[in-house]
PDB file of C-alpha atoms and ligand atoms in Angstrom:
ATOM      1  CA  MET A  14       7.479  93.136 124.725  1.00 51.00           C
ATOM      2  CA  GLN A  15       9.196  90.374 124.117  1.00 55.00           C
ATOM      3  CA  ARG A  16       9.824  87.162 125.926  1.00 55.00           C
ATOM      4  CA  ILE A  17      14.111  86.939 125.890  1.00 55.00           C
ATOM      5  CA  ASP A  18      14.008  83.332 126.252  1.00 50.00           C
ATOM      6  CA  ARG A  19      11.420  80.999 124.337  1.00 43.00           C
ATOM      7  CA  THR A  20      13.129  77.927 126.338  1.00 45.00           C
ATOM      8  CA  ASP A  21      12.042  79.249 129.601  1.00 43.00           C
ATOM      9  CA  THR A  22       8.680  78.829 128.112  1.00 48.00           C
ATOM     10  CA  GLU A  23       9.088  75.260 127.531  1.00 47.00           C
ATOM     11  CA  GLY A  24       9.581  73.631 130.904  1.00 56.00           C
ATOM     12  CA  ALA A  25      12.745  74.513 132.065  1.00 75.00           C
ATOM     13  CA  ALA A  26      13.026  77.744 134.113  1.00 91.00           C
ATOM     14  CA  MET A  27      10.182  79.747 135.469  1.00 95.00           C
ATOM     15  CA  ILE A  28      11.933  82.005 137.142  1.00 96.00           C
ATOM     16  CA  LYS A  29      15.728  82.899 136.479  1.00 97.00           C
ATOM     17  CA  ILE A  30      17.598  85.177 139.026  1.00 97.00           C
ATOM     18  CA  GLU A  31      21.360  86.384 137.840  1.00 97.00           C
ATOM     19  CA  ASN A  32      23.103  88.017 140.432  1.00 98.00           C
ATOM     20  CA  LEU A  33      20.293  89.890 142.264  1.00 98.00           C
ATOM     21  CA  HIS A  34      21.644  92.581 144.577  1.00 98.00           C
ATOM     22  CA  LYS A  35      19.655  94.886 146.322  1.00 98.00           C
ATOM     23  CA  ARG A  36      20.102  98.007 148.794  1.00 98.00           C
ATOM     24  CA  PHE A  37      17.670 100.212 150.658  1.00 97.00           C
ATOM     25  CA  GLY A  38      20.395 102.726 151.252  1.00 96.00           C
ATOM     26  CA  ASP A  39      23.700 101.692 152.721  1.00 95.00           C
ATOM     27  CA  LEU A  40      22.032  98.647 153.886  1.00 97.00           C
ATOM     28  CA  GLU A  41      22.835  96.016 151.004  1.00 97.00           C
ATOM     29  CA  VAL A  42      20.180  92.945 151.709  1.00 98.00           C
ATOM     30  CA  LEU A  43      20.700  91.187 148.844  1.00 98.00           C
ATOM     31  CA  LYS A  44      24.092  90.218 147.953  1.00 98.00           C
ATOM     32  CA  GLY A  45      24.047  88.081 144.594  1.00 98.00           C
ATOM     33  CA  VAL A  46      21.519  86.080 144.444  1.00 98.00           C
ATOM     34  CA  ASP A  47      21.113  83.260 141.961  1.00 98.00           C
ATOM     35  CA  LEU A  48      18.369  80.869 141.035  1.00 97.00           C
ATOM     36  CA  GLU A  49      16.565  79.254 139.361  1.00 97.00           C
ATOM     37  CA  VAL A  50      13.129  77.566 139.586  1.00 98.00           C
ATOM     38  CA  ARG A  51      11.783  75.168 137.100  1.00 97.00           C
ATOM     39  CA  ALA A  52       8.302  74.750 136.127  1.00 96.00           C
ATOM     40  CA  GLY A  53       6.034  73.124 138.814  1.00 96.00           C
ATOM     41  CA  GLU A  54       8.857  73.077 141.129  1.00 97.00           C
ATOM     42  CA  VAL A  55       7.755  73.843 144.963  1.00 98.00           C
ATOM     43  CA  VAL A  56      10.968  75.565 146.483  1.00 98.00           C
ATOM     44  CA  CYS A  57      10.841  76.470 150.084  1.00 98.00           C
ATOM     45  CA  ILE A  58      12.924  79.024 151.502  1.00 98.00           C
ATOM     46  CA  ILE A  59      13.873  79.831 154.936  1.00 98.00           C
ATOM     47  CA  GLY A  60      16.584  81.551 157.194  1.00 97.00           C
ATOM     48  CA  PRO A  61      16.804  83.900 159.816  1.00 96.00           C
ATOM     49  CA  SER A  62      14.528  86.791 160.331  1.00 95.00           C
ATOM     50  CA  GLY A  63      15.936  89.929 158.084  1.00 96.00           C
ATOM     51  CA  SER A  64      18.197  87.993 155.990  1.00 96.00           C
ATOM     52  CA  GLY A  65      16.528  89.240 153.079  1.00 97.00           C
ATOM     53  CA  LYS A  66      13.813  86.118 152.038  1.00 98.00           C
ATOM     54  CA  SER A  67      10.590  88.831 151.740  1.00 97.00           C
ATOM     55  CA  THR A  68      12.734  91.253 149.501  1.00 98.00           C
ATOM     56  CA  VAL A  69      13.350  88.259 147.525  1.00 98.00           C
ATOM     57  CA  LEU A  70       9.957  87.165 146.717  1.00 97.00           C
ATOM     58  CA  ARG A  71       8.990  91.233 146.815  1.00 96.00           C
ATOM     59  CA  CYS A  72      11.733  91.739 143.551  1.00 96.00           C
ATOM     60  CA  ILE A  73      10.409  88.374 141.715  1.00 95.00           C
ATOM     61  CA  ASN A  74       7.430  90.503 141.932  1.00 91.00           C
ATOM     62  CA  ARG A  75       8.265  93.339 140.840  1.00 90.00           C
ATOM     63  CA  LEU A  76       7.208  95.080 144.138  1.00 91.00           C
ATOM     64  CA  GLU A  77      11.113  96.487 144.518  1.00 93.00           C
ATOM     65  CA  GLU A  78      12.971  98.170 142.469  1.00 94.00           C
ATOM     66  CA  ILE A  79      15.994  95.782 141.998  1.00 96.00           C
ATOM     67  CA  THR A  80      20.267  97.536 142.059  1.00 97.00           C
ATOM     68  CA  SER A  81      21.368  94.956 139.583  1.00 97.00           C
ATOM     69  CA  GLY A  82      21.198  91.686 138.342  1.00 97.00           C
ATOM     70  CA  ARG A  83      18.695  89.986 136.042  1.00 96.00           C
ATOM     71  CA  ILE A  84      15.104  88.630 136.976  1.00 96.00           C
ATOM     72  CA  VAL A  85      13.364  86.602 134.236  1.00 95.00           C
ATOM     73  CA  VAL A  86      10.053  85.060 134.983  1.00 93.00           C
ATOM     74  CA  ASP A  87       8.194  82.874 132.085  1.00 91.00           C
ATOM     75  CA  GLY A  88      10.634  84.308 129.830  1.00 91.00           C
ATOM     76  CA  TYR A  89      10.129  88.451 130.419  1.00 90.00           C
ATOM     77  CA  ASP A  90      12.844  90.191 131.968  1.00 92.00           C
ATOM     78  CA  LEU A  91      10.930  92.273 134.899  1.00 90.00           C
ATOM     79  CA  TYR A  92      13.375  94.818 134.704  1.00 90.00           C
ATOM     80  CA  ASP A  93      13.795  95.626 131.339  1.00 90.00           C
ATOM     81  CA  PRO A  94      11.542  98.723 130.580  1.00 88.00           C
ATOM     82  CA  GLN A  95       9.674  97.300 127.675  1.00 90.00           C
ATOM     83  CA  THR A  96       8.085  94.964 129.808  1.00 89.00           C
ATOM     84  CA  ASP A  97       4.550  95.699 131.142  1.00 88.00           C
ATOM     85  CA  ILE A  98       4.576  95.573 134.967  1.00 83.00           C
ATOM     86  CA  ASN A  99       0.941  95.049 134.767  1.00 81.00           C
ATOM     87  CA  LEU A 100       0.979  91.648 132.788  1.00 78.00           C
ATOM     88  CA  VAL A 101       4.110  90.297 134.810  1.00 78.00           C
ATOM     89  CA  ARG A 102       2.907  90.917 138.447  1.00 80.00           C
ATOM     90  CA  THR A 103      -0.302  88.707 137.059  1.00 84.00           C
ATOM     91  CA  GLU A 104       2.507  85.966 136.099  1.00 88.00           C
ATOM     92  CA  ALA A 105       3.299  86.061 139.984  1.00 92.00           C
ATOM     93  CA  GLY A 106       1.125  85.645 142.095  1.00 93.00           C
ATOM     94  CA  MET A 107       1.830  86.724 146.011  1.00 94.00           C
ATOM     95  CA  VAL A 108       0.218  85.489 149.336  1.00 97.00           C
ATOM     96  CA  PHE A 109       1.377  87.538 151.801  1.00 96.00           C
ATOM     97  CA  GLN A 110       1.684  86.997 155.931  1.00 95.00           C
ATOM     98  CA  GLN A 111      -1.118  89.667 156.061  1.00 94.00           C
ATOM     99  CA  PHE A 112      -4.329  88.437 154.024  1.00 93.00           C
ATOM    100  CA  ASN A 113      -4.754  91.920 152.575  1.00 93.00           C
ATOM    101  CA  LEU A 114      -8.151  91.025 151.940  1.00 97.00           C
ATOM    102  CA  PHE A 115     -10.798  93.911 151.168  1.00 97.00           C
ATOM    103  CA  PRO A 116     -12.898  94.328 154.234  1.00 97.00           C
ATOM    104  CA  HIS A 117     -16.147  96.020 152.454  1.00 98.00           C
ATOM    105  CA  MET A 118     -16.293  93.502 149.593  1.00 98.00           C
ATOM    106  CA  THR A 119     -17.559  90.142 150.038  1.00 98.00           C
ATOM    107  CA  VAL A 120     -15.709  86.690 149.774  1.00 98.00           C
ATOM    108  CA  LEU A 121     -16.468  86.397 146.294  1.00 98.00           C
ATOM    109  CA  ARG A 122     -15.829  90.209 145.308  1.00 98.00           C
ATOM    110  CA  ASN A 123     -12.739  90.274 146.573  1.00 98.00           C
ATOM    111  CA  VAL A 124     -11.674  87.042 144.494  1.00 98.00           C
ATOM    112  CA  THR A 125     -13.384  88.327 141.026  1.00 98.00           C
ATOM    113  CA  LEU A 126     -12.066  91.477 141.107  1.00 97.00           C
ATOM    114  CA  GLY A 127      -8.959  90.916 139.680  1.00 94.00           C
ATOM    115  CA  PRO A 128     -10.401  88.990 136.641  1.00 95.00           C
ATOM    116  CA  ILE A 129     -12.686  91.656 136.028  1.00 96.00           C
ATOM    117  CA  LYS A 130     -10.516  94.955 136.825  1.00 92.00           C
ATOM    118  CA  VAL A 131      -6.983  93.234 134.850  1.00 88.00           C
ATOM    119  CA  ARG A 132      -8.176  90.372 132.912  1.00 88.00           C
ATOM    120  CA  GLY A 133     -11.377  91.843 131.422  1.00 91.00           C
ATOM    121  CA  MET A 134     -13.350  89.035 132.158  1.00 96.00           C
ATOM    122  CA  THR A 135     -17.309  90.009 132.478  1.00 97.00           C
ATOM    123  CA  ARG A 136     -18.781  89.998 135.906  1.00 97.00           C
ATOM    124  CA  ALA A 137     -20.568  86.676 135.140  1.00 97.00           C
ATOM    125  CA  GLU A 138     -17.453  84.739 133.758  1.00 97.00           C
ATOM    126  CA  ALA A 139     -15.914  85.897 136.984  1.00 98.00           C
ATOM    127  CA  ASP A 140     -18.389  84.696 139.706  1.00 98.00           C
ATOM    128  CA  LYS A 141     -18.168  81.540 137.495  1.00 98.00           C
ATOM    129  CA  LEU A 142     -14.544  81.463 138.149  1.00 98.00           C
ATOM    130  CA  GLY A 143     -14.710  83.134 141.839  1.00 98.00           C
ATOM    131  CA  LYS A 144     -17.136  79.959 142.320  1.00 98.00           C
ATOM    132  CA  GLU A 145     -15.048  77.376 141.287  1.00 98.00           C
ATOM    133  CA  LEU A 146     -12.096  78.808 143.557  1.00 98.00           C
ATOM    134  CA  LEU A 147     -13.706  79.179 146.497  1.00 98.00           C
ATOM    135  CA  ALA A 148     -15.085  75.530 145.900  1.00 98.00           C
ATOM    136  CA  LYS A 149     -11.361  74.413 145.369  1.00 97.00           C
ATOM    137  CA  VAL A 150     -10.151  76.026 149.007  1.00 98.00           C
ATOM    138  CA  GLY A 151     -13.079  74.580 150.724  1.00 97.00           C
ATOM    139  CA  LEU A 152     -15.281  77.747 151.402  1.00 98.00           C
ATOM    140  CA  ALA A 153     -18.144  77.772 148.225  1.00 97.00           C
ATOM    141  CA  GLU A 154     -20.501  78.192 151.448  1.00 98.00           C
ATOM    142  CA  LYS A 155     -18.338  81.785 152.825  1.00 98.00           C
ATOM    143  CA  ALA A 156     -19.246  83.731 149.028  1.00 98.00           C
ATOM    144  CA  GLN A 157     -21.332  86.011 150.412  1.00 98.00           C
ATOM    145  CA  ASN A 158     -19.550  86.733 153.830  1.00 98.00           C
ATOM    146  CA  TYR A 159     -17.429  89.353 154.767  1.00 98.00           C
ATOM    147  CA  PRO A 160     -13.693  88.720 155.647  1.00 98.00           C
ATOM    148  CA  ASP A 161     -14.285  89.645 158.841  1.00 97.00           C
ATOM    149  CA  GLN A 162     -16.493  86.938 159.471  1.00 98.00           C
ATOM    150  CA  LEU A 163     -14.247  84.369 158.754  1.00 98.00           C
ATOM    151  CA  SER A 164     -11.407  82.843 160.968  1.00 97.00           C
ATOM    152  CA  GLY A 165      -7.569  84.086 159.913  1.00 97.00           C
ATOM    153  CA  GLY A 166      -7.192  80.334 157.989  1.00 98.00           C
ATOM    154  CA  GLN A 167     -10.891  81.059 156.220  1.00 98.00           C
ATOM    155  CA  LYS A 168      -8.868  84.323 155.288  1.00 98.00           C
ATOM    156  CA  GLN A 169      -6.008  82.749 154.217  1.00 98.00           C
ATOM    157  CA  ARG A 170      -7.613  80.495 151.974  1.00 98.00           C
ATOM    158  CA  VAL A 171      -9.377  82.861 150.392  1.00 98.00           C
ATOM    159  CA  ALA A 172      -6.199  85.138 149.676  1.00 98.00           C
ATOM    160  CA  ILE A 173      -4.928  82.082 147.837  1.00 98.00           C
ATOM    161  CA  ALA A 174      -8.259  81.800 145.668  1.00 98.00           C
ATOM    162  CA  ARG A 175      -7.700  85.797 144.461  1.00 97.00           C
ATOM    163  CA  SER A 176      -4.198  84.700 143.647  1.00 96.00           C
ATOM    164  CA  LEU A 177      -4.997  81.894 141.949  1.00 97.00           C
ATOM    165  CA  ALA A 178      -8.062  83.369 139.745  1.00 97.00           C
ATOM    166  CA  LEU A 179      -5.265  85.408 137.760  1.00 94.00           C
ATOM    167  CA  LYS A 180      -4.546  82.571 136.581  1.00 94.00           C
ATOM    168  CA  PRO A 181      -0.678  83.127 137.375  1.00 94.00           C
ATOM    169  CA  LYS A 182       2.492  81.109 135.974  1.00 94.00           C
ATOM    170  CA  VAL A 183       3.549  81.069 139.726  1.00 96.00           C
ATOM    171  CA  ILE A 184       2.531  81.962 143.269  1.00 97.00           C
ATOM    172  CA  LEU A 185       5.068  83.152 145.772  1.00 98.00           C
ATOM    173  CA  PHE A 186       3.677  82.891 149.570  1.00 98.00           C
ATOM    174  CA  ASP A 187       5.552  84.812 152.060  1.00 98.00           C
ATOM    175  CA  GLU A 188       5.082  83.527 155.720  1.00 98.00           C
ATOM    176  CA  PRO A 189       1.441  82.381 154.945  1.00 97.00           C
ATOM    177  CA  THR A 190       0.383  80.824 158.214  1.00 97.00           C
ATOM    178  CA  SER A 191       2.636  82.880 160.420  1.00 96.00           C
ATOM    179  CA  ALA A 192      -0.486  84.993 161.546  1.00 95.00           C
ATOM    180  CA  LEU A 193      -2.355  81.963 161.533  1.00 96.00           C
ATOM    181  CA  ASP A 194      -3.354  80.246 165.344  1.00 96.00           C
ATOM    182  CA  PRO A 195      -1.355  77.106 165.529  1.00 95.00           C
ATOM    183  CA  GLU A 196      -4.629  75.167 164.894  1.00 96.00           C
ATOM    184  CA  LEU A 197      -5.562  76.809 161.625  1.00 97.00           C
ATOM    185  CA  VAL A 198      -2.410  76.250 160.084  1.00 97.00           C
ATOM    186  CA  GLY A 199      -3.384  72.502 158.749  1.00 97.00           C
ATOM    187  CA  GLU A 200      -6.328  73.720 156.597  1.00 97.00           C
ATOM    188  CA  VAL A 201      -4.169  76.121 154.637  1.00 98.00           C
ATOM    189  CA  LEU A 202      -0.516  74.234 154.540  1.00 98.00           C
ATOM    190  CA  ASP A 203      -3.463  71.348 152.920  1.00 98.00           C
ATOM    191  CA  VAL A 204      -4.876  73.551 150.470  1.00 98.00           C
ATOM    192  CA  MET A 205      -1.020  74.890 149.239  1.00 98.00           C
ATOM    193  CA  LYS A 206      -0.341  70.921 148.991  1.00 98.00           C
ATOM    194  CA  GLN A 207      -2.997  70.335 146.655  1.00 97.00           C
ATOM    195  CA  LEU A 208      -2.269  73.370 144.000  1.00 97.00           C
ATOM    196  CA  ALA A 209       1.605  71.387 144.552  1.00 97.00           C
ATOM    197  CA  LYS A 210       0.082  68.296 143.555  1.00 96.00           C
ATOM    198  CA  GLU A 211      -1.624  69.594 140.766  1.00 96.00           C
ATOM    199  CA  GLY A 212       1.968  70.821 139.501  1.00 96.00           C
ATOM    200  CA  MET A 213       2.100  74.651 140.011  1.00 97.00           C
ATOM    201  CA  THR A 214       4.742  76.274 140.349  1.00 97.00           C
ATOM    202  CA  MET A 215       5.394  77.752 144.276  1.00 98.00           C
ATOM    203  CA  VAL A 216       8.100  79.330 146.139  1.00 98.00           C
ATOM    204  CA  VAL A 217       7.296  79.470 149.973  1.00 98.00           C
ATOM    205  CA  VAL A 218       8.946  81.711 152.639  1.00 98.00           C
ATOM    206  CA  THR A 219       8.458  79.502 155.491  1.00 97.00           C
ATOM    207  CA  HIS A 220       9.096  78.304 159.059  1.00 95.00           C
ATOM    208  CA  GLU A 221       6.794  75.218 159.003  1.00 96.00           C
ATOM    209  CA  MET A 222       9.420  72.708 158.298  1.00 96.00           C
ATOM    210  CA  GLY A 223       7.496  69.660 157.924  1.00 96.00           C
ATOM    211  CA  PHE A 224       5.870  71.060 154.995  1.00 97.00           C
ATOM    212  CA  ALA A 225       9.247  71.711 153.847  1.00 98.00           C
ATOM    213  CA  ARG A 226      10.154  68.315 154.207  1.00 97.00           C
ATOM    214  CA  ASP A 227       6.869  66.782 152.689  1.00 97.00           C
ATOM    215  CA  VAL A 228       6.142  69.169 149.719  1.00 97.00           C
ATOM    216  CA  ALA A 229       9.206  71.004 148.800  1.00 98.00           C
ATOM    217  CA  ASP A 230      11.425  69.792 145.617  1.00 98.00           C
ATOM    218  CA  ARG A 231      14.029  71.887 146.829  1.00 98.00           C
ATOM    219  CA  VAL A 232      14.786  74.045 150.044  1.00 98.00           C
ATOM    220  CA  ILE A 233      16.776  76.986 150.083  1.00 98.00           C
ATOM    221  CA  PHE A 234      18.691  78.412 153.141  1.00 98.00           C
ATOM    222  CA  ILE A 235      19.153  82.615 152.902  1.00 98.00           C
ATOM    223  CA  ASP A 236      21.459  83.949 155.296  1.00 97.00           C
ATOM    224  CA  GLN A 237      23.159  87.357 155.071  1.00 95.00           C
ATOM    225  CA  GLY A 238      21.935  88.093 152.198  1.00 96.00           C
ATOM    226  CA  ARG A 239      22.952  85.475 150.319  1.00 97.00           C
ATOM    227  CA  ILE A 240      21.864  81.531 149.283  1.00 98.00           C
ATOM    228  CA  GLN A 241      24.477  79.587 151.454  1.00 98.00           C
ATOM    229  CA  GLU A 242      22.620  76.103 150.657  1.00 98.00           C
ATOM    230  CA  GLN A 243      20.114  74.126 148.770  1.00 98.00           C
ATOM    231  CA  ASN A 244      19.477  70.644 148.188  1.00 98.00           C
ATOM    232  CA  PRO A 245      16.271  67.971 148.238  1.00 98.00           C
ATOM    233  CA  PRO A 246      14.731  67.834 151.720  1.00 98.00           C
ATOM    234  CA  GLN A 247      16.407  64.705 152.468  1.00 97.00           C
ATOM    235  CA  ALA A 248      19.680  66.215 152.099  1.00 98.00           C
ATOM    236  CA  PHE A 249      19.022  69.647 153.310  1.00 98.00           C
ATOM    237  CA  PHE A 250      17.504  68.448 157.070  1.00 97.00           C
ATOM    238  CA  GLY A 251      18.965  64.919 156.600  1.00 97.00           C
ATOM    239  CA  ASN A 252      23.095  66.370 155.936  1.00 97.00           C
ATOM    240  CA  PRO A 253      23.236  69.992 156.078  1.00 97.00           C
ATOM    241  CA  GLN A 254      26.697  71.268 155.555  1.00 97.00           C
ATOM    242  CA  ASN A 255      26.531  75.072 156.481  1.00 97.00           C
ATOM    243  CA  PRO A 256      27.755  75.616 160.139  1.00 97.00           C
ATOM    244  CA  ARG A 257      24.707  78.861 160.138  1.00 96.00           C
ATOM    245  CA  LEU A 258      22.245  76.192 158.770  1.00 97.00           C
ATOM    246  CA  LYS A 259      23.115  73.828 161.201  1.00 97.00           C
ATOM    247  CA  ASP A 260      22.469  75.950 164.013  1.00 96.00           C
ATOM    248  CA  PHE A 261      19.619  77.070 162.685  1.00 96.00           C
ATOM    249  CA  LEU A 262      17.455  73.955 162.127  1.00 96.00           C
ATOM    250  CA  SER A 263      18.908  73.237 165.989  1.00 94.00           C
ATOM    251  CA  ARG A 264      16.897  75.985 166.769  1.00 91.00           C
ATOM    252  CA  VAL A 265      13.719  75.369 164.664  1.00 85.00           C
ATOM    253  CA  SER A 266      13.290  71.863 164.476  1.00 69.00           C
TER     254      SER A 266
HETATM  255  P1  LIG B 330      12.910  88.503 155.741  1.00 75.58           P
HETATM  256  O1  LIG B 330      12.053  88.453 155.007  1.00 75.58           O
HETATM  257  O2  LIG B 330      13.883  87.645 155.771  1.00 75.58           O
HETATM  258  O3  LIG B 330      13.158  88.384 157.362  1.00 75.58           O
HETATM  259  P2  LIG B 330      13.321  91.068 154.719  1.00 75.58           P
HETATM  260  O4  LIG B 330      13.612  90.586 153.096  1.00 75.58           O
HETATM  261  O5  LIG B 330      11.957  91.639 154.946  1.00 75.58           O
HETATM  262  O6  LIG B 330      14.022  89.719 155.424  1.00 75.58           O
HETATM  263  O7  LIG B 330      14.212  92.002 155.382  1.00 75.58           O
HETATM  264  C1  LIG B 330      15.662  92.228 155.095  1.00 75.58           C
HETATM  265  C2  LIG B 330      16.070  93.524 155.101  1.00 75.58           C
HETATM  266  O8  LIG B 330      16.221  94.503 154.975  1.00 75.58           O
HETATM  267  C3  LIG B 330      16.013  93.401 156.904  1.00 75.58           C
HETATM  268  O9  LIG B 330      17.158  94.363 157.363  1.00 75.58           O
HETATM  269  C4  LIG B 330      14.890  94.851 156.812  1.00 75.58           C
HETATM  270  O10 LIG B 330      15.091  95.219 157.673  1.00 75.58           O
HETATM  271  C5  LIG B 330      15.735  95.577 155.504  1.00 75.58           C
HETATM  272  N1  LIG B 330      14.417  96.512 154.694  1.00 75.58           N
HETATM  273  C6  LIG B 330      13.439  95.305 154.019  1.00 75.58           C
HETATM  274  N2  LIG B 330      12.261  96.667 153.446  1.00 75.58           N
HETATM  275  C7  LIG B 330      13.472  97.801 153.668  1.00 75.58           C
HETATM  276  C8  LIG B 330      12.741  99.138 153.158  1.00 75.58           C
HETATM  277  N3  LIG B 330      12.081  99.082 152.399  1.00 75.58           N
HETATM  278  N4  LIG B 330      13.818  99.742 153.261  1.00 75.58           N
HETATM  279  C9  LIG B 330      14.510  99.643 154.112  1.00 75.58           C
HETATM  280  N5  LIG B 330      14.951  98.379 154.816  1.00 75.58           N
HETATM  281  C10 LIG B 330      14.274  97.839 154.277  1.00 75.58           C
HETATM  282 MG1  LIG B 331       9.897  88.719 156.056  1.00 75.58          MG
END
């Protein structure tokens, strides 16, 4: 398997999407999306329900087949038949709205399963890493608990630790706080802010405009299957151009 563009690994584009089209039968959901995300950049994606936000993330993690276009992650062309899909999935971690933890496994096992299965770590190595990561998300004392003994915010923090355990180059967050009670949103956003500060490359689909404003390097508005506008937060929120974005912001902020 071959990296097609060495420069991609050297601080330039971590993700490069070119003219991405995706259709489900007759429904064309993505109608030519171009997007570059640099290493260490935090990009927030906002837009109306059904506009294709999740589909973009799912294409970046190859959870969907694309209709046409090209997606390069860390120098690997995702849809090149030569590309090892399992390797690529470990390059881009994903955190979902529904946490998708395994209910019959302890918190620690949920975090260590990936490193053991995918990275071939020994259980001892994985346990050490898992405990470090649980400490990082503030859940060291919950290692031996089961998911149903945790709050939603704690579950989502476990899901973030699990994603980090595969040492991804980028983490894709799909509305990570939308399923949480309002008082639990902050603890998850705080963990995400910390990751951003440490230089993790992140693409975050969110309705949390405060987070986008404070943490994003760039905010993107997707509507009708296209990127309609993108800017650093100050310009994006302070001086929106696209009428549909203006309308959207007037309804959510
Ligand atoms: P968003 O995340 O912005 O709410 P999605 O990317 O989930 O939007 O969906 C975009 C559109 O694609 C919606 O109209 C949705 O119904 C449709 N869609 C998503 N996944 C599928 C699928 N597997 N099969 C058919 N239609 C789908
Ligand atoms: Mg969605």
